[in-house]
Tab-separated table of C-alpha atoms and ligand atoms in Angstrom:
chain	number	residue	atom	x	y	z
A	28	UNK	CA	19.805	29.752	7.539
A	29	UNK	CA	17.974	27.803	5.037
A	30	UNK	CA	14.195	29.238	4.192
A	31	UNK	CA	11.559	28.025	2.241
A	32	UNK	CA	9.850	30.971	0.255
A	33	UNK	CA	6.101	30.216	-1.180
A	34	UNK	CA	5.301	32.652	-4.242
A	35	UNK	CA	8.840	33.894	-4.259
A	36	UNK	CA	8.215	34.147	-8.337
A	37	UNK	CA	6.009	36.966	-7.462
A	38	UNK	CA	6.491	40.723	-6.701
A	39	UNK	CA	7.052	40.833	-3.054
A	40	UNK	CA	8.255	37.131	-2.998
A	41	UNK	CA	11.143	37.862	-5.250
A	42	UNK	CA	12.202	40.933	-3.154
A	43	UNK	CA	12.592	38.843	-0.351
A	44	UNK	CA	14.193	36.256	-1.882
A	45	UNK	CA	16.503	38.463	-3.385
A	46	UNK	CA	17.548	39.991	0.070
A	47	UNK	CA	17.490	36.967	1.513
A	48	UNK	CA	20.131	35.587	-1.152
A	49	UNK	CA	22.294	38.900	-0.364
A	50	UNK	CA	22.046	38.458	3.016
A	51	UNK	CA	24.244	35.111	2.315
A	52	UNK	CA	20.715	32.818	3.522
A	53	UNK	CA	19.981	29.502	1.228
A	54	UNK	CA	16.388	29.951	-0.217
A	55	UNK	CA	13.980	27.514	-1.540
A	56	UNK	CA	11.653	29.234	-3.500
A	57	UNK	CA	8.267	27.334	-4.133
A	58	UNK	CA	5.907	28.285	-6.422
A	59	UNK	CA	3.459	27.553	-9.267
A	60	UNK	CA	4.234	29.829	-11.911
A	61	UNK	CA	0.615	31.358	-12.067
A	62	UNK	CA	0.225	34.196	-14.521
A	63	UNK	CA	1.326	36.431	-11.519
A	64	UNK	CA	4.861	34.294	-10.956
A	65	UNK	CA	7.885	35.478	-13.190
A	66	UNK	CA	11.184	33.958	-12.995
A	67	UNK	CA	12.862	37.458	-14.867
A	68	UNK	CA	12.315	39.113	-11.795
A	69	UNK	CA	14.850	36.431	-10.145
A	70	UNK	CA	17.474	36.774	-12.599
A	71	UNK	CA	19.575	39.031	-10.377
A	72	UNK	CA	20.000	35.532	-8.544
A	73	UNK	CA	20.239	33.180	-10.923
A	74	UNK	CA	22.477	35.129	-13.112
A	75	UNK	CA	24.933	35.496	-10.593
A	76	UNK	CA	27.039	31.998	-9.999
A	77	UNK	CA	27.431	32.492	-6.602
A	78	UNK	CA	24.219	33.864	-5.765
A	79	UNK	CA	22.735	30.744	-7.501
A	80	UNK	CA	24.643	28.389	-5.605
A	81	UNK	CA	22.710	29.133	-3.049
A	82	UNK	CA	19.107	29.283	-4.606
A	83	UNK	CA	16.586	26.447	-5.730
A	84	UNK	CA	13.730	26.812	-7.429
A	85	UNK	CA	10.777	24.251	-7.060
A	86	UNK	CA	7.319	24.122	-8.959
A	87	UNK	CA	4.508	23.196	-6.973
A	88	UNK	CA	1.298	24.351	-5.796
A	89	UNK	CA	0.690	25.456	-2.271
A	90	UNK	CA	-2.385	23.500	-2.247
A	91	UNK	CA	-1.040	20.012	-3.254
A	92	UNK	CA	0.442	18.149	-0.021
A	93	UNK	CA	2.873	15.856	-1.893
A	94	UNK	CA	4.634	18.260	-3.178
A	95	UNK	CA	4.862	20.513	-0.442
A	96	UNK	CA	5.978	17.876	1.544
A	97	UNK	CA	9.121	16.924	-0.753
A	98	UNK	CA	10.296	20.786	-0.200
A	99	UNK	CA	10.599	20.348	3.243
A	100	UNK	CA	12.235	17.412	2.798
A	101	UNK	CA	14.725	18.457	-0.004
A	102	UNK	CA	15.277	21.562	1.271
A	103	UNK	CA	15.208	21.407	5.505
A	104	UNK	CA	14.396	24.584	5.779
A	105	UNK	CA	14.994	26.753	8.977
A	106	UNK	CA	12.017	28.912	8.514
A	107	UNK	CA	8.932	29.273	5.926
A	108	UNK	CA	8.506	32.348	4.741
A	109	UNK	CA	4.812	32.111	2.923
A	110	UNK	CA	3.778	34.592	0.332
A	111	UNK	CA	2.030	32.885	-2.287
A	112	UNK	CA	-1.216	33.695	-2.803
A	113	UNK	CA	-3.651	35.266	-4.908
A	114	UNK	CA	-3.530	38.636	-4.831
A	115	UNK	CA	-5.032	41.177	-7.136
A	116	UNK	CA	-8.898	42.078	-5.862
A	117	UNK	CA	-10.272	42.921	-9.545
A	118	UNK	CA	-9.666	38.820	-10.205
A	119	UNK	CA	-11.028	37.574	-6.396
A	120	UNK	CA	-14.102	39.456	-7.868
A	121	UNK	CA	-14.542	38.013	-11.232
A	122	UNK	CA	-13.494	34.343	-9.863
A	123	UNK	CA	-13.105	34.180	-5.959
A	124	UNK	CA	-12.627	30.183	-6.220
A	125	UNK	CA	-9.181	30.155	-7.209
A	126	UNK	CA	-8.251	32.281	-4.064
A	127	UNK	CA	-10.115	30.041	-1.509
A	128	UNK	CA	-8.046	27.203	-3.153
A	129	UNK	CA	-4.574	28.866	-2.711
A	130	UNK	CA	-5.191	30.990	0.089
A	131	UNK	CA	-7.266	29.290	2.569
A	132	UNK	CA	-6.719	26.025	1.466
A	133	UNK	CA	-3.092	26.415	0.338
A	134	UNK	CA	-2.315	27.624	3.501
A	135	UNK	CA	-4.023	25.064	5.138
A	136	UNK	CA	-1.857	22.631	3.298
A	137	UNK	CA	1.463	24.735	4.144
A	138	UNK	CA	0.755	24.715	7.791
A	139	UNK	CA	0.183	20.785	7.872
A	140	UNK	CA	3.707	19.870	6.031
A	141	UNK	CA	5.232	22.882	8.418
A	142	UNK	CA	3.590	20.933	11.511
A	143	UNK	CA	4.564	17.642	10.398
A	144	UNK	CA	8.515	19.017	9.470
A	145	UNK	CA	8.833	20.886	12.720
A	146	UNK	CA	7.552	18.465	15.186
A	147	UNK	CA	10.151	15.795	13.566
A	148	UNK	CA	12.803	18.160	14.177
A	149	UNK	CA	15.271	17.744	16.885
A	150	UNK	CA	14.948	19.532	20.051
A	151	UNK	CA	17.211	22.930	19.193
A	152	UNK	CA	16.069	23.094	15.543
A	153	UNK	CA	12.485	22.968	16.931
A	154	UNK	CA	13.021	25.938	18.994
A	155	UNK	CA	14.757	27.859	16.572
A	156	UNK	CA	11.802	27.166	13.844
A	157	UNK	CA	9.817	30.488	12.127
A	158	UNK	CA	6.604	30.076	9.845
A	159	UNK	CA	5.989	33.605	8.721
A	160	UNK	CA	2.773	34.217	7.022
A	161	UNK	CA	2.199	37.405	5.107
A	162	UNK	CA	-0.662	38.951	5.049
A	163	UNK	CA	-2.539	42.564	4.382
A	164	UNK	CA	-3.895	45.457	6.080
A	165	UNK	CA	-6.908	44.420	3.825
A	166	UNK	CA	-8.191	42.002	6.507
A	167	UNK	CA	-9.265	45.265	8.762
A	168	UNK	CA	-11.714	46.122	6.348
A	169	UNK	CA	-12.047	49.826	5.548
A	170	UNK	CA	-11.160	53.403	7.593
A	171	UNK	CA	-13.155	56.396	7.719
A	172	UNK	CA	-11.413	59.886	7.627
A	173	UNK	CA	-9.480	59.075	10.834
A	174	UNK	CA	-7.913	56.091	12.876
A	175	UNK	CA	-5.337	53.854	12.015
A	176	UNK	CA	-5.378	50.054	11.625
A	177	UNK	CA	-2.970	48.618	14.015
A	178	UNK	CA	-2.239	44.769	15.611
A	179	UNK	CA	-5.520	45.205	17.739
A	180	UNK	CA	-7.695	45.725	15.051
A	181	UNK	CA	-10.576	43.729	14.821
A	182	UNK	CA	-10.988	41.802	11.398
A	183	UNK	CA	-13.504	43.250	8.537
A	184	UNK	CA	-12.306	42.074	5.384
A	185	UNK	CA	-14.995	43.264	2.556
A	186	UNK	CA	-13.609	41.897	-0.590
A	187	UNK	CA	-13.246	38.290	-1.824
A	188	UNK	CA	-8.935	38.872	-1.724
A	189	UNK	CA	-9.185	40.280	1.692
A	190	UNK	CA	-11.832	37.542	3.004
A	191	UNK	CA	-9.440	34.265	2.035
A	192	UNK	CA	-6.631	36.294	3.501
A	193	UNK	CA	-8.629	36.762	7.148
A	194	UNK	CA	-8.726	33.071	6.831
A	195	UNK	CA	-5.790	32.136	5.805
A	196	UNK	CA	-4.458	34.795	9.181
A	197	UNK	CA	-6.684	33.006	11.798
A	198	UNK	CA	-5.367	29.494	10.428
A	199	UNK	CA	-1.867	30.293	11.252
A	200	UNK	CA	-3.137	31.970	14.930
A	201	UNK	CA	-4.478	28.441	15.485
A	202	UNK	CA	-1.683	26.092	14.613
A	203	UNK	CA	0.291	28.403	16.753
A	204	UNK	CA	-2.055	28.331	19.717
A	205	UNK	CA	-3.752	24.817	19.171
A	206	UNK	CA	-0.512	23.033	18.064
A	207	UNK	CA	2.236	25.303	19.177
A	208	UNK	CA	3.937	26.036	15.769
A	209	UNK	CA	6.239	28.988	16.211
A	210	UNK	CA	4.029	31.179	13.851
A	211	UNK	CA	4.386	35.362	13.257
A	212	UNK	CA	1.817	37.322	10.990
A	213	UNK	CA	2.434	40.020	9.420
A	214	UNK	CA	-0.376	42.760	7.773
A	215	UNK	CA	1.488	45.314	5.490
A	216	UNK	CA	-0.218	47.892	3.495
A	217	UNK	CA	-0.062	48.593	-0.424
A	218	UNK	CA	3.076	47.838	-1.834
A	219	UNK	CA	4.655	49.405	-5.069
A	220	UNK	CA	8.301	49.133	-6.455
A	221	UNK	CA	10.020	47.720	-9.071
A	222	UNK	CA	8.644	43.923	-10.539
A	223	UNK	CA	5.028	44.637	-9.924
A	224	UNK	CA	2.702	42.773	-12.222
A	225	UNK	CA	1.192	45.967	-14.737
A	226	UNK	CA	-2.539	44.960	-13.312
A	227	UNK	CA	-1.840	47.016	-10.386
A	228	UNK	CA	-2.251	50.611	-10.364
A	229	UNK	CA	1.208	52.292	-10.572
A	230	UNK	CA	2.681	49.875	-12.826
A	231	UNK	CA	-0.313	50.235	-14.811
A	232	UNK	CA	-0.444	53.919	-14.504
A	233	UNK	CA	3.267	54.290	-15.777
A	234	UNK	CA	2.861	52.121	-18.754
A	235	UNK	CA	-0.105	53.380	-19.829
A	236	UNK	CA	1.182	57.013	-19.367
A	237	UNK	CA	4.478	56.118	-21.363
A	238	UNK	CA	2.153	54.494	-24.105
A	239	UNK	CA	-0.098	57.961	-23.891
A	240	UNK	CA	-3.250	55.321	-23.117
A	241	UNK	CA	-6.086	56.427	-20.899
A	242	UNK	CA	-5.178	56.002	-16.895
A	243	UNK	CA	-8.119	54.485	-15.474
A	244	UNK	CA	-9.255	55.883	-12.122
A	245	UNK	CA	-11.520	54.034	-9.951
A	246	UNK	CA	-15.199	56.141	-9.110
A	247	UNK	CA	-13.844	59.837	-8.298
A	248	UNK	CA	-10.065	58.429	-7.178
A	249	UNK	CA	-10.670	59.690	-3.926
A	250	UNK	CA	-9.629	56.301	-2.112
A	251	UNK	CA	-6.528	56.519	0.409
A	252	UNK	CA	-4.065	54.089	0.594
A	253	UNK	CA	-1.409	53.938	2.652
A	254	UNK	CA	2.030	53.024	0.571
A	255	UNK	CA	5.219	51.323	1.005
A	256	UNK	CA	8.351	50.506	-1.446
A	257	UNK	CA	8.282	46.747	-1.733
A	258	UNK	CA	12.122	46.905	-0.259
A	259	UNK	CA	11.008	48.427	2.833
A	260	UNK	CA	8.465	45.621	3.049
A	261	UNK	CA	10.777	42.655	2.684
A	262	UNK	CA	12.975	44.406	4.959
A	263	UNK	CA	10.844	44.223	7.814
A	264	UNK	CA	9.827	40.765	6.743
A	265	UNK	CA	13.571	39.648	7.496
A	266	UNK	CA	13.389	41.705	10.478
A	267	UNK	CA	10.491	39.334	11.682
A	268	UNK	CA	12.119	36.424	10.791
A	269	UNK	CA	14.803	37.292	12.694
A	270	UNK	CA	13.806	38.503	15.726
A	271	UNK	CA	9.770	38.887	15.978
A	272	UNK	CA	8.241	37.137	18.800
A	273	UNK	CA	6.309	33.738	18.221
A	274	UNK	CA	2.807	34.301	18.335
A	275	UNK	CA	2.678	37.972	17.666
A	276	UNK	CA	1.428	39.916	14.410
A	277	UNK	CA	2.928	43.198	13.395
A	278	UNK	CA	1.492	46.136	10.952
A	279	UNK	CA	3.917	47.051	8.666
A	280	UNK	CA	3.353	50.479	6.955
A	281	UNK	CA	5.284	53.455	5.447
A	282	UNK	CA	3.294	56.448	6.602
A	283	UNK	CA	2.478	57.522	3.264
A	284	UNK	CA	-1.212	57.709	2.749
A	285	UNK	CA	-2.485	59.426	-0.415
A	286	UNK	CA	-5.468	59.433	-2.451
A	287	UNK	CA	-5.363	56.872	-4.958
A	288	UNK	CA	-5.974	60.024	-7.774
A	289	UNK	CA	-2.878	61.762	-6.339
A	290	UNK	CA	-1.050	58.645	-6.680
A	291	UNK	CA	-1.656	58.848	-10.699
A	292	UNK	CA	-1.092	62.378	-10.967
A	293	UNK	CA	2.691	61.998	-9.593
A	294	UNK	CA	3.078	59.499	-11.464
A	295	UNK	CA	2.324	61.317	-14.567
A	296	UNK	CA	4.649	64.001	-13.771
A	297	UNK	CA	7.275	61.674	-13.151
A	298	UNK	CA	7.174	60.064	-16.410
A	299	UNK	CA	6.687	63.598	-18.088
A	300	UNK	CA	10.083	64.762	-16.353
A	301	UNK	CA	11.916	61.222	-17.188
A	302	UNK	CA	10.461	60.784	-20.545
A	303	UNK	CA	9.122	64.137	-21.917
A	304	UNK	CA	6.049	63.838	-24.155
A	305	UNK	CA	3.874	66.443	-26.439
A	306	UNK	CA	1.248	66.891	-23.675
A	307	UNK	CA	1.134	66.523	-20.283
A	308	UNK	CA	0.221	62.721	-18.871
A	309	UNK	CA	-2.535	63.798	-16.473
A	310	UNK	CA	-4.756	65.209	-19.589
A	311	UNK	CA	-5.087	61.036	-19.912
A	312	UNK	CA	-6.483	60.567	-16.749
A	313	UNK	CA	-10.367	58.822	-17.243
A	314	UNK	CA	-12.712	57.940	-15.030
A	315	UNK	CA	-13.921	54.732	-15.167
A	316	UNK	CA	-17.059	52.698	-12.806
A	317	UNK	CA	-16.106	52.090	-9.403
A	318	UNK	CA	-14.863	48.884	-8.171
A	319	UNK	CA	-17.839	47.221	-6.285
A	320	UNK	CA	-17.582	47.448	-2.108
A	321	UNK	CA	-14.210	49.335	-2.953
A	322	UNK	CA	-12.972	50.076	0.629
A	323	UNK	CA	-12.366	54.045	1.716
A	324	UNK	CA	-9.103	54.376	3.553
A	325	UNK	CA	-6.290	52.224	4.777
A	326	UNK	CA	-3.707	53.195	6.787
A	327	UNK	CA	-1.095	51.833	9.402
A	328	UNK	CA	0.291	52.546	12.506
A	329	UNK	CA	3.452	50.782	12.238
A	330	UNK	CA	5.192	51.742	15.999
A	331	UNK	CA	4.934	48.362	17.187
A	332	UNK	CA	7.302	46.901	14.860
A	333	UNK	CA	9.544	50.182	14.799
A	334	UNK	CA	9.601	50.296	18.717
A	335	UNK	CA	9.865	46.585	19.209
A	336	UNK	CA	12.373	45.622	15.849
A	337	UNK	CA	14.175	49.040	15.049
A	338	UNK	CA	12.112	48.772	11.197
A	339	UNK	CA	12.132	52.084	9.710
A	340	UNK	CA	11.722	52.642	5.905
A	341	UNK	CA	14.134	53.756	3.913
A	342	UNK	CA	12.062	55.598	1.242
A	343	UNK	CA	9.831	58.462	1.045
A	344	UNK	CA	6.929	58.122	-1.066
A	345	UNK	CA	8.306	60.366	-3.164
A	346	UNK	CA	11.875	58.399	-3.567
A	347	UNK	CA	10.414	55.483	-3.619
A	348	UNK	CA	7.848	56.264	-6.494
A	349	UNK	CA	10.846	57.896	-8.658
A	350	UNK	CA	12.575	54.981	-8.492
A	351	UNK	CA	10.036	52.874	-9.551
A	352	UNK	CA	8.600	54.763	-12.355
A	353	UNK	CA	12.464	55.166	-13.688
A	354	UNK	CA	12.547	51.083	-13.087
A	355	UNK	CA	10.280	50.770	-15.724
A	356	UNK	CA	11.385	52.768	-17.934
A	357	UNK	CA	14.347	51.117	-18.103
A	358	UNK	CA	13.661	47.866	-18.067
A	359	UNK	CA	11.422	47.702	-20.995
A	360	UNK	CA	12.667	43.348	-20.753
A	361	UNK	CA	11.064	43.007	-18.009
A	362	UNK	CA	7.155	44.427	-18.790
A	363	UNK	CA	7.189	43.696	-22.358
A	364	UNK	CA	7.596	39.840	-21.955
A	365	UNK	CA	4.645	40.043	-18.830
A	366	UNK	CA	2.708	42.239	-21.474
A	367	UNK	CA	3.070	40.091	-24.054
A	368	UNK	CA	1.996	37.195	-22.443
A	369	UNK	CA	-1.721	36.086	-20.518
A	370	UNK	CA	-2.246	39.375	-19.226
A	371	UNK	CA	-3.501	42.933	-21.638
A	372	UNK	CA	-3.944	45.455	-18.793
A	373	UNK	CA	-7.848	44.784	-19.627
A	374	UNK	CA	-10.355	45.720	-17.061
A	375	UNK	CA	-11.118	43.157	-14.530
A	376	UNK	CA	-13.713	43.068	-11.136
A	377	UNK	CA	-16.822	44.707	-12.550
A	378	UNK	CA	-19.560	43.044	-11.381
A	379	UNK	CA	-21.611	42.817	-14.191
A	380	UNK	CA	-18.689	41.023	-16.239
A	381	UNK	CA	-18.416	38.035	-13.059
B	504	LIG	P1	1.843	38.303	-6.592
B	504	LIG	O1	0.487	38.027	-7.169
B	504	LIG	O2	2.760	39.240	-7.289
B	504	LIG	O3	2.640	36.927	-6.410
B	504	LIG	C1	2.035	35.760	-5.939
B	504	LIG	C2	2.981	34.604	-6.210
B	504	LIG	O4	2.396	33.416	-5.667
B	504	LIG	C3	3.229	34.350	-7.701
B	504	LIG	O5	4.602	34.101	-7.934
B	504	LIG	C4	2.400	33.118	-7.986
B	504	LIG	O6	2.932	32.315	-9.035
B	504	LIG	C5	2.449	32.399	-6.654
B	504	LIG	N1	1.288	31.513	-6.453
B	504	LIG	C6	-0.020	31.804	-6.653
B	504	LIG	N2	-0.774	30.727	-6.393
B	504	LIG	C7	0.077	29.733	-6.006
B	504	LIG	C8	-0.095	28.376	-5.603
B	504	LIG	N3	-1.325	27.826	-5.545
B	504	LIG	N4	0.993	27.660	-5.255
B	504	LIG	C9	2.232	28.210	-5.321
B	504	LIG	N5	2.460	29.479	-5.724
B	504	LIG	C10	1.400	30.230	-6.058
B	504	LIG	O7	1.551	38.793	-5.102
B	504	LIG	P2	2.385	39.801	-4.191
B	504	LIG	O8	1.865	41.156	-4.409
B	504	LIG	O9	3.823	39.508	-4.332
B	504	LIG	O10	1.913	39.335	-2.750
B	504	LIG	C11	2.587	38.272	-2.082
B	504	LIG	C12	2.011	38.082	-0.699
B	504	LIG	O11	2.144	39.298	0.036
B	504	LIG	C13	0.525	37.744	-0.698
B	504	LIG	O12	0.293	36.782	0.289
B	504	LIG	C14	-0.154	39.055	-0.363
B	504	LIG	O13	-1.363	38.838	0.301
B	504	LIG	C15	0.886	39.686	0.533
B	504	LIG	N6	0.848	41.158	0.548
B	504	LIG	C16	0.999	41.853	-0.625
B	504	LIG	C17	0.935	43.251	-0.590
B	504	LIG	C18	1.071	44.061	-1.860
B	504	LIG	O14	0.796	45.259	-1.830
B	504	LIG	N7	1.507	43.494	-2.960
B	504	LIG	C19	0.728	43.905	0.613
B	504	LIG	C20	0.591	43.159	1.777
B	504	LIG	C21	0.637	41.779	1.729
């Protein structure tokens, strides 16, 4: 199978390109390079000769038809898996333009040149034809103590992230519906794992912690989210691809819903176990203004795609998050060339700074 990745530079993108490539499947991977996109996180492909041989890189923006338009027709694809976006909330705050342009519009664009491909396509490449567009649990807007979020949810979003992303959800419901493109959605909840861009919190949280620098905490940390390892996640995504059923969505979470002040604390006894230090990490625990119209509680009820597609995660919250916090301690490489560059772990989304 041949598929077209958009934002396959960037942390989820580049797990499922990297499974994809594993899996033996020729990938495309189109993206822009934004200070988000990292080809390092891609060198287990393109280091490997065979592995490469069956991996192309293109630089384009989602939003710019041309150029989406000469990946479909370089590359043929078999199926679009789109991911690029922007992603972090802090930013959509301080500057919510850039993520109507890539999400809304870029998807827009995306769904257009997937239109145009598909409906040129011979009869029995037609039929066989996935665009899979991944989205967030973000789009349901916010829990109270109880419920879960699941494909029946009505949409809520609250922030400026999660609004472009509702859009960007019911654009691919209507090209499937209005134009018949074979279209599947996907809303997953928080992901964390290894390649994570340090402005999110457990990447953030580790470095910090290994650096013995203060560990922000949003208001009184008492937000839930509900967390999966970024494996899991592109796991299911080729489990969609595969065999999801055109038209549907599916909620993709790992059961794992902790407060987000929880979240730091194990963290900081992780990286006091793996990387011993005078005093314990949780003594640098601050907290710092709460994000504006922060939402409460997410959390999934993932049986549809475990009952329909057999997904199950592999890790525990707790083996997931060792792994990752020992990923970045040993790959200094990696987080020190992100580090170095645009981004200085520097407070964003605070509304006063917009
Ligand atoms: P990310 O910010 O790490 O990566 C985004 C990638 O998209 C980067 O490589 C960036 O260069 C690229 N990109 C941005 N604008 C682009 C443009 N205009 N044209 C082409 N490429 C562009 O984000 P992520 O965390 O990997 O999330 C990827 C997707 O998964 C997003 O659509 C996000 O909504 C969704 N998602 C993420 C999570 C999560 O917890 N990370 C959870 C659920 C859904």
């Amino acid at each position: 199978m041949a598929v077209l990745v958009t934002g396959g530079a960037g942390f989820v993108g580049s797990a499922v390109v990297r499974q994809l490539v594993r899996a033996g499947e020729r990938v495309a991977n189109l993206d822009a390079l934004t200070y988000a996109g990292n080809l390092d996180s891609l060198r287990e492909v393109t280091d490997d000769l065979e592995a490469a041989a069956s991996y192309a890189f293109v630089r384009g923006d989602v939003a710019d038809a041309p150029a989406v338009r000469r990946a479909f027709e370089a590359h043929r694809p078999d199926a679009v898996v789109h991911l690029a976006a922007e992603s972090h909330v802090d930013r959509s705050i301080d500057g919510p333009g850039d993520f109507v342009r890539t999400n809304v519009v870029g998807t827009f664009v995306v769904l257009q040149e997937a239109l145009r491909y598909w409906r040129a396509l011979p009869a029995e490449a037609r039929a066989r034809f996935r665009f899979l567009h991944v989205s967030t649990d973000e789009v349901f807007g916010s829990l109270g103590a109880e419920g879960h979020f699941t494909e029946a949810t009505p949409y809520a979003p609250n922030s400026p992230y999660s609004a472009t992303k509702a859009g960007s959800d019911h654009l691919v419901r209507a090209w499937h519906h209005t134009y018949g493109l074979p279209a599947v959605v996907t809303n997953c909840s928080n992901n964390y794992g290894p390649y994570q861009f340090p402005e999110k919190l457990i990447p953030l949280v580790t470095l910090n912690a290994l650096e013995g620098r203060p560990l922000p905490v949003y208001g009184r940390g008492e937000q839930v989210r509900d967390w999966l390892f970024v494996e899991d996640h592109a796991a299911a995504l080729r489990l969609v691809l595969a065999r999801g059923a055109v038209g549907e969505t599916y909620a993709i979470g790992g059961h794992n819903e902790r407060r987000n002040l929880d979240v730091v604390g194990a963290v900081c006894d992780l990286v006091d176990e793996l990387r011993p230090g005078a005093r314990p990490r949780r003594e640098l625990i601050t907290f710092v203004a709460d994000r504006p119209g922060h939402d409460r509680r997410y959390a999934i009820d993932a049986s549809k795609v475990a009952r329909e597609l057999g997904w199950a995660p592999a890790e525990s919250f707790e083996s997931g998050l060792r792994r990752t916090v020992a990923w970045y301690l040993e790959n200094r490489w990696w987080w020190e060339r992100v580090r170095s560059g645009v981004y200085r772990g520097e407070r964003l989304g605070r509304l006063e700074a917009a």
